[in-house]
Coordinates of N, CA and C in Angstrom, one line a residue:
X1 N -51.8 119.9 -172.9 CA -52.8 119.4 -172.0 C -54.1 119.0 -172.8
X2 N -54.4 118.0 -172.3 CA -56.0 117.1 -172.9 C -56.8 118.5 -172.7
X3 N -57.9 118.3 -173.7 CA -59.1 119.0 -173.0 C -60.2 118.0 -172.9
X4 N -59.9 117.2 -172.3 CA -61.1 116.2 -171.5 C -61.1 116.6 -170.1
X5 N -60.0 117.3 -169.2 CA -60.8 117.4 -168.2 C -61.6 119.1 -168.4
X6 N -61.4 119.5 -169.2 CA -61.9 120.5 -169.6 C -63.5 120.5 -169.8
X7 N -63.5 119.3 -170.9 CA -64.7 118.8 -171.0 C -66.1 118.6 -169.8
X8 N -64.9 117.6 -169.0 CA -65.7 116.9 -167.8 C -66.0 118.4 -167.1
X9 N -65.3 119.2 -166.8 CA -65.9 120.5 -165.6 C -66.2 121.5 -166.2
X10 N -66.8 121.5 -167.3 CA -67.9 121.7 -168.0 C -69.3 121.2 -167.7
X11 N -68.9 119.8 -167.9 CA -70.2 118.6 -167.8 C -70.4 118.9 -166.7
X12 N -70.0 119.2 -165.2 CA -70.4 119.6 -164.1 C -70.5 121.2 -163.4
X13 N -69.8 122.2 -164.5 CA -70.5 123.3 -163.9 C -71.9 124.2 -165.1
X14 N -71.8 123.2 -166.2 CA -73.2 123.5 -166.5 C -74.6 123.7 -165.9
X15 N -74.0 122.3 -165.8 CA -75.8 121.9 -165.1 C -76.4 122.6 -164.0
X16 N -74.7 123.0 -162.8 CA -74.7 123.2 -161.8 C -75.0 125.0 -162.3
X17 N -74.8 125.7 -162.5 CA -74.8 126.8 -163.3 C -76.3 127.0 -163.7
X18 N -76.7 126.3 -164.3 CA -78.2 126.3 -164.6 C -79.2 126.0 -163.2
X19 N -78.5 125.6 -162.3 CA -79.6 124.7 -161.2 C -79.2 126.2 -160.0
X20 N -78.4 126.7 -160.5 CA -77.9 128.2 -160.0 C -79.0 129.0 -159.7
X21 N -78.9 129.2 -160.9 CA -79.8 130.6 -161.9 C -81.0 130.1 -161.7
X22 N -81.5 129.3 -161.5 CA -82.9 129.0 -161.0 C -83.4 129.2 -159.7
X23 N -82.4 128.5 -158.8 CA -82.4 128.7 -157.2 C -82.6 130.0 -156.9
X24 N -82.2 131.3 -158.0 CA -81.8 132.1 -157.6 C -83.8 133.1 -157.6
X25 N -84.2 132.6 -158.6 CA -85.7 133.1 -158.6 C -86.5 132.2 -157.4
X26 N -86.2 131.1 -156.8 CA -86.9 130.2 -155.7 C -86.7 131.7 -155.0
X27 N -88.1 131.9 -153.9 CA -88.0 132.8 -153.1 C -87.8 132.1 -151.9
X28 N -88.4 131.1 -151.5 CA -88.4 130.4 -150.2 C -88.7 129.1 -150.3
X29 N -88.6 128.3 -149.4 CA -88.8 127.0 -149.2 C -90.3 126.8 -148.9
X30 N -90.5 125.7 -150.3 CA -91.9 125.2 -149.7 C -92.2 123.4 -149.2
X31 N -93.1 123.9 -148.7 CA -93.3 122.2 -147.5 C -93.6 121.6 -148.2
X32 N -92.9 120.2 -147.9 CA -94.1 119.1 -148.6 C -93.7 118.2 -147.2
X33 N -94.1 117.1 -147.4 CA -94.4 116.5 -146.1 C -92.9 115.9 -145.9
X34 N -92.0 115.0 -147.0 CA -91.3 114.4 -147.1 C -90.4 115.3 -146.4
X35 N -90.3 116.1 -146.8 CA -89.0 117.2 -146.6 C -89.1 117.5 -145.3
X36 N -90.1 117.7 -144.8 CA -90.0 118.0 -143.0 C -89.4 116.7 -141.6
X37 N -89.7 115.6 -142.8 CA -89.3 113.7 -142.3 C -87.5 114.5 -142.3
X38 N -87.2 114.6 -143.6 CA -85.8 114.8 -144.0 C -84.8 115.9 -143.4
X39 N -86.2 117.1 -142.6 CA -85.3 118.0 -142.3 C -85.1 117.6 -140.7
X40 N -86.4 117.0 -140.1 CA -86.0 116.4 -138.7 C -84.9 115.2 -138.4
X41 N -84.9 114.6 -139.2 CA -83.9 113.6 -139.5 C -82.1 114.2 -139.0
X42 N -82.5 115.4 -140.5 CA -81.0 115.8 -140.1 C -81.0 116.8 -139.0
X43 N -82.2 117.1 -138.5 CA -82.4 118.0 -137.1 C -81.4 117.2 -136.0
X44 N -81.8 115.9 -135.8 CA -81.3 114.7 -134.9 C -79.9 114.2 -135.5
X45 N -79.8 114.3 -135.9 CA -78.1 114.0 -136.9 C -77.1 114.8 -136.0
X46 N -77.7 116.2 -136.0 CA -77.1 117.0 -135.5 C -76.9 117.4 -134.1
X47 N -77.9 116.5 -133.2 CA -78.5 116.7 -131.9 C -79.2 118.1 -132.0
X48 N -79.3 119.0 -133.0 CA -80.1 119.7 -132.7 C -81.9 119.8 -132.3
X49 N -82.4 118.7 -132.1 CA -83.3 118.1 -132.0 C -83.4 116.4 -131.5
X50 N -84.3 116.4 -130.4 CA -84.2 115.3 -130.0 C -85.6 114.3 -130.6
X51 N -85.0 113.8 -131.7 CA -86.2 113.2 -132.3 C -87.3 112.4 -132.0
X52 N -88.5 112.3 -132.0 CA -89.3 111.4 -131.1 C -90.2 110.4 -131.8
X53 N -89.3 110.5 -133.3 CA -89.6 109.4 -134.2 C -89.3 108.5 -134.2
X54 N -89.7 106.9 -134.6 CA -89.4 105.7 -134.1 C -88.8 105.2 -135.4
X55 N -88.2 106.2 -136.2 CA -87.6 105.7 -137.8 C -86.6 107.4 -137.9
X56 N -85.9 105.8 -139.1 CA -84.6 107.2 -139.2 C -83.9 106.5 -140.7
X57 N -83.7 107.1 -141.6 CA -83.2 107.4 -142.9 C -81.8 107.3 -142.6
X58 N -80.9 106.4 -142.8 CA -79.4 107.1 -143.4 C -79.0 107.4 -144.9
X59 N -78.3 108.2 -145.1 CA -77.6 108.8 -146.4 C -78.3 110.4 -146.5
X60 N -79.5 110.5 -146.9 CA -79.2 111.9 -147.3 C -79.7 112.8 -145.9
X61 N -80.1 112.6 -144.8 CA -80.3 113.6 -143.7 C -78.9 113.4 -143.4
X62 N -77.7 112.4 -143.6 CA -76.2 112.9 -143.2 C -76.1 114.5 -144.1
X63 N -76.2 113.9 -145.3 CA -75.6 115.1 -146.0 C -76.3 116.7 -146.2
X64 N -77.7 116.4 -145.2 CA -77.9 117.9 -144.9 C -77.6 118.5 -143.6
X65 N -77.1 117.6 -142.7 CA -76.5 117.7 -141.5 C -75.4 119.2 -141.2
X66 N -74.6 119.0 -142.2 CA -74.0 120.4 -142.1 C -75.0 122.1 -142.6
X67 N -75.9 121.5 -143.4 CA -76.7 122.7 -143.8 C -77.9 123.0 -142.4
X68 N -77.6 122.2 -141.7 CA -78.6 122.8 -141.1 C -78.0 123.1 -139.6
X69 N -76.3 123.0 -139.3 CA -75.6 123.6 -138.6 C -75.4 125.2 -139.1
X70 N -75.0 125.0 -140.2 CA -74.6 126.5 -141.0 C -76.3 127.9 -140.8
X71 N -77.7 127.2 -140.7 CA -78.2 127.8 -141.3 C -78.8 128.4 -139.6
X72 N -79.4 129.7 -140.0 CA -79.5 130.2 -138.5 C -81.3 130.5 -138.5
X73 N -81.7 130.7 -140.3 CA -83.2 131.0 -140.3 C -83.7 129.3 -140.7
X74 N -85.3 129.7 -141.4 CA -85.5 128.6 -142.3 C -85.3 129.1 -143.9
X75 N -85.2 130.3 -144.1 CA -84.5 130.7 -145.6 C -83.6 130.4 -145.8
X76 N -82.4 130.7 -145.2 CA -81.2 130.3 -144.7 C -80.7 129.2 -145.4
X77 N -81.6 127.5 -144.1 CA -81.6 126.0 -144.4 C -81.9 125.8 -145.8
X78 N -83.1 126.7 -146.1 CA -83.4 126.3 -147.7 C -82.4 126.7 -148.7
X79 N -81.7 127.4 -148.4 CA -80.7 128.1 -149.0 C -79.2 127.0 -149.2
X80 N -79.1 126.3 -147.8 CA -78.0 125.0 -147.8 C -78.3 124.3 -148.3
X81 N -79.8 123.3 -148.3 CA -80.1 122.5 -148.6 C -80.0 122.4 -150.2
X82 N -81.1 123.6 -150.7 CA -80.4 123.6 -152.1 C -78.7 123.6 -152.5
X83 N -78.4 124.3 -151.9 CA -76.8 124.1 -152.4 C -76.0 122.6 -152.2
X84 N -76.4 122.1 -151.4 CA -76.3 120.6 -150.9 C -76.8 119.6 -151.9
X85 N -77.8 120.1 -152.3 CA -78.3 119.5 -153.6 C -77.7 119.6 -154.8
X86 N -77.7 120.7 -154.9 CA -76.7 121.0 -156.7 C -75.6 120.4 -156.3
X87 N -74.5 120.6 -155.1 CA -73.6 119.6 -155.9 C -73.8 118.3 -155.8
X88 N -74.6 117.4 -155.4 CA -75.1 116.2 -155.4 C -75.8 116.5 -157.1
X89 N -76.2 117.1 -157.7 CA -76.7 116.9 -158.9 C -75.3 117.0 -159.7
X90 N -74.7 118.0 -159.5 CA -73.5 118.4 -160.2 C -72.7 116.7 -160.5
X91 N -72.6 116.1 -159.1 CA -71.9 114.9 -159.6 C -72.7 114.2 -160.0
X92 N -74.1 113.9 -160.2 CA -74.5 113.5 -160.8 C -74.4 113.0 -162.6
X93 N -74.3 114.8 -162.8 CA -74.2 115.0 -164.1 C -73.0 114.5 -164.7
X94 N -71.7 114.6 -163.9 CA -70.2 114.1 -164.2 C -70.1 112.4 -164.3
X95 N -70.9 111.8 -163.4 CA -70.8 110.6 -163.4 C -72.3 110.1 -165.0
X96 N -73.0 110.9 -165.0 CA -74.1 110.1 -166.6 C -72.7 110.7 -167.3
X97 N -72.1 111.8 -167.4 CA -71.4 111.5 -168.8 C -70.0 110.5 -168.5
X98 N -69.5 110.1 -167.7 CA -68.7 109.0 -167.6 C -69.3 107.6 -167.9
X99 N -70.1 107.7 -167.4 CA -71.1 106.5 -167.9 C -71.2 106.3 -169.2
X100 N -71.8 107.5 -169.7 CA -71.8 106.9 -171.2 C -70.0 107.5 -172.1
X101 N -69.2 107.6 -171.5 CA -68.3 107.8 -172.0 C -67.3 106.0 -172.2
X102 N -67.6 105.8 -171.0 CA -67.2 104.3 -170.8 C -67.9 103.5 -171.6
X103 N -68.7 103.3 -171.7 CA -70.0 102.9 -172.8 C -70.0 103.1 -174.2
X104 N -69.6 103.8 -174.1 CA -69.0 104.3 -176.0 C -67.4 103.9 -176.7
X105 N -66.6 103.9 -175.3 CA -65.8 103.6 -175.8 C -65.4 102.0 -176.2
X106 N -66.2 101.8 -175.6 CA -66.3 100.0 -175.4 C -67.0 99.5 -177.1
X107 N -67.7 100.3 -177.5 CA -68.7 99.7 -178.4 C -68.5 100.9 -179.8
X108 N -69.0 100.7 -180.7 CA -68.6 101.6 -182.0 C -70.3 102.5 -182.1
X109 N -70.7 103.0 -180.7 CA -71.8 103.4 -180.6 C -71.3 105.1 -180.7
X110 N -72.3 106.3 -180.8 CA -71.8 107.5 -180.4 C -71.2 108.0 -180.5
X111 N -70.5 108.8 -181.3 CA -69.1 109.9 -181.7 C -69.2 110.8 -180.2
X112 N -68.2 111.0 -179.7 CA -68.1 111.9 -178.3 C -68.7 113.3 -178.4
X113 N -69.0 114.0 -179.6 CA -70.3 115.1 -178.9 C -71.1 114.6 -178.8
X114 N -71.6 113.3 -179.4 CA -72.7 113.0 -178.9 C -73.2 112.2 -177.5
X115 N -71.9 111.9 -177.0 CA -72.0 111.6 -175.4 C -72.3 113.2 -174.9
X116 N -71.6 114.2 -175.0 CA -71.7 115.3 -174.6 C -73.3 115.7 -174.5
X117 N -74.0 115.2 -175.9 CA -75.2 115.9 -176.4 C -76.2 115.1 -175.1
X118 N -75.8 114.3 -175.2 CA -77.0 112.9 -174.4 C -76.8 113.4 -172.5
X119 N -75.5 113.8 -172.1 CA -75.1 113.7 -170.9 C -76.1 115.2 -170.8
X120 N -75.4 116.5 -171.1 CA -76.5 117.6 -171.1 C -77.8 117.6 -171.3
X121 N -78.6 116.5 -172.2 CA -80.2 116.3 -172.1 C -80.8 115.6 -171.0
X122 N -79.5 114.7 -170.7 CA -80.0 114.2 -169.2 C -80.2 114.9 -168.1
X123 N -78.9 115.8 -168.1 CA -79.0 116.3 -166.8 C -80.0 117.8 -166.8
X124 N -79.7 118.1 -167.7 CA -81.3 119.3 -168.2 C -82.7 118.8 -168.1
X125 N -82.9 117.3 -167.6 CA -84.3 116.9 -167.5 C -85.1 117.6 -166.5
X126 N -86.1 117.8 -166.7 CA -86.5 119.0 -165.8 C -86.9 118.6 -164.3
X127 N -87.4 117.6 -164.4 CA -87.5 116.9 -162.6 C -86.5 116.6 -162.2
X128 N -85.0 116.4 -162.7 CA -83.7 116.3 -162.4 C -83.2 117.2 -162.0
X129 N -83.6 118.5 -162.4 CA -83.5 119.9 -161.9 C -83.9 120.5 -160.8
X130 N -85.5 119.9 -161.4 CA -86.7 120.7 -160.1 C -86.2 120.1 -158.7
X131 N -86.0 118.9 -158.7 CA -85.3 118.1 -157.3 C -84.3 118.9 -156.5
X132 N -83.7 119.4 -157.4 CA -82.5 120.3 -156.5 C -83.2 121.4 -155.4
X133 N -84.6 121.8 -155.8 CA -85.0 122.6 -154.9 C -85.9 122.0 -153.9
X134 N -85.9 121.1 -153.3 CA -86.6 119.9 -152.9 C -85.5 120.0 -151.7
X135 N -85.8 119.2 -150.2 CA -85.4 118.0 -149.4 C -86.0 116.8 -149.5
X136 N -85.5 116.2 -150.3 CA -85.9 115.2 -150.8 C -85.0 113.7 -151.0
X137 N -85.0 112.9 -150.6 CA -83.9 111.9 -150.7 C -84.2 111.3 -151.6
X138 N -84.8 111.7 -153.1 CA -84.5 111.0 -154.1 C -83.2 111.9 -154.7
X139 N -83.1 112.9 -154.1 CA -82.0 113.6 -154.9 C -80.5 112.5 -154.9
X140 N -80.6 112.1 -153.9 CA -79.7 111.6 -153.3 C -79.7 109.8 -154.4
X141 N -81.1 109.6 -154.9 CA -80.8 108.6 -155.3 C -80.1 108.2 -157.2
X142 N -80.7 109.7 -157.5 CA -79.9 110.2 -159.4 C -78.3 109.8 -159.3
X143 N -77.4 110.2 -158.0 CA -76.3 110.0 -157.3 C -75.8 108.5 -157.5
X144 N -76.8 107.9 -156.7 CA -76.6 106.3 -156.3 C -76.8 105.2 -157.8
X145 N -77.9 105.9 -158.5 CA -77.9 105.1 -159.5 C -77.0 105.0 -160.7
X146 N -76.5 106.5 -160.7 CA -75.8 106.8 -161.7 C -74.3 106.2 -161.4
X147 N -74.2 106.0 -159.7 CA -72.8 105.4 -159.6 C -72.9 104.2 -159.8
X148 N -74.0 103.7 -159.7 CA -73.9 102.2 -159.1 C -73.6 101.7 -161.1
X149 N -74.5 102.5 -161.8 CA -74.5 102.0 -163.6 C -72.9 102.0 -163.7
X150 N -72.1 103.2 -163.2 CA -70.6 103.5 -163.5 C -69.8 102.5 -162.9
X151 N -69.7 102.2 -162.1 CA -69.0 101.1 -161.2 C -69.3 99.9 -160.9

């Protein structure tokens, strides 16, 4: 058996592992303005709220839509939402090192730890991290860009 997929879920329970162990000192959810747009959004996603906003976001109030069926406090929500996050980061991190794994192989650039080396400094960037504890739909966009480079 290869150990490339070994490699790859690595590449994704690192980061995710790290964005863990952090979550885990976050005591509670703090406001920021955006996040309350993002949490009513997916409030109305859910009909658990009847929104009386004249604007509405698709993509990431879908994907907190289940965290905020699951959650019964606001610790709780903050608790999904992070988790809803890391694995949106997690694939994040799987698709930069596909990216540059595709990328390397194409061109006589990079010996493969050093795709390894580059993929783990990316996804260790620290606002790439800090986001995970955020409702934030740029989380959602490290995701979109990274796929959109890959495909």
């Amino acid at each position: 058996m290869s150990s490339a997929p070994i490699r790859s879920a690595l590449l994704f329970l690192l980061p995710v592992a790290a964005a863990l162990c952090l979550a885990y000192f976050i005591a509670g959810p703090v406001h920021y303005y955006d996040e309350g747009g993002m949490l009513a959004n997916a409030l109305a996603v859910t009909g658990s709220n009847s929104a009386d906003d004249n604007h509405y976001y698709f993509g990431y109030p879908i994907l907190l839509a289940p965290s905020v069926l699951l959650a019964d406090t606001p610790p709780e929500l903050f608790r999904w939402v992070q988790l809803t996050n890391i694995v949106i980061y997690g694939l994040s991190c799987l698709l930069i090192f596909l990216f540059l794994r595709h990328q390397t192989t194409s061109t006589d650039l990079p010996p493969s730890y050093n795709r390894y080396f580059f993929a783990i400094c990316a996804c260790l960037f620290p606002s790439f991290v800090s986001f995970t504890h955020m409702a934030w739909s740029e989380n959602l966009i490290f995701l979109l860009v990274t796929a959109s480079a890959y495909f």
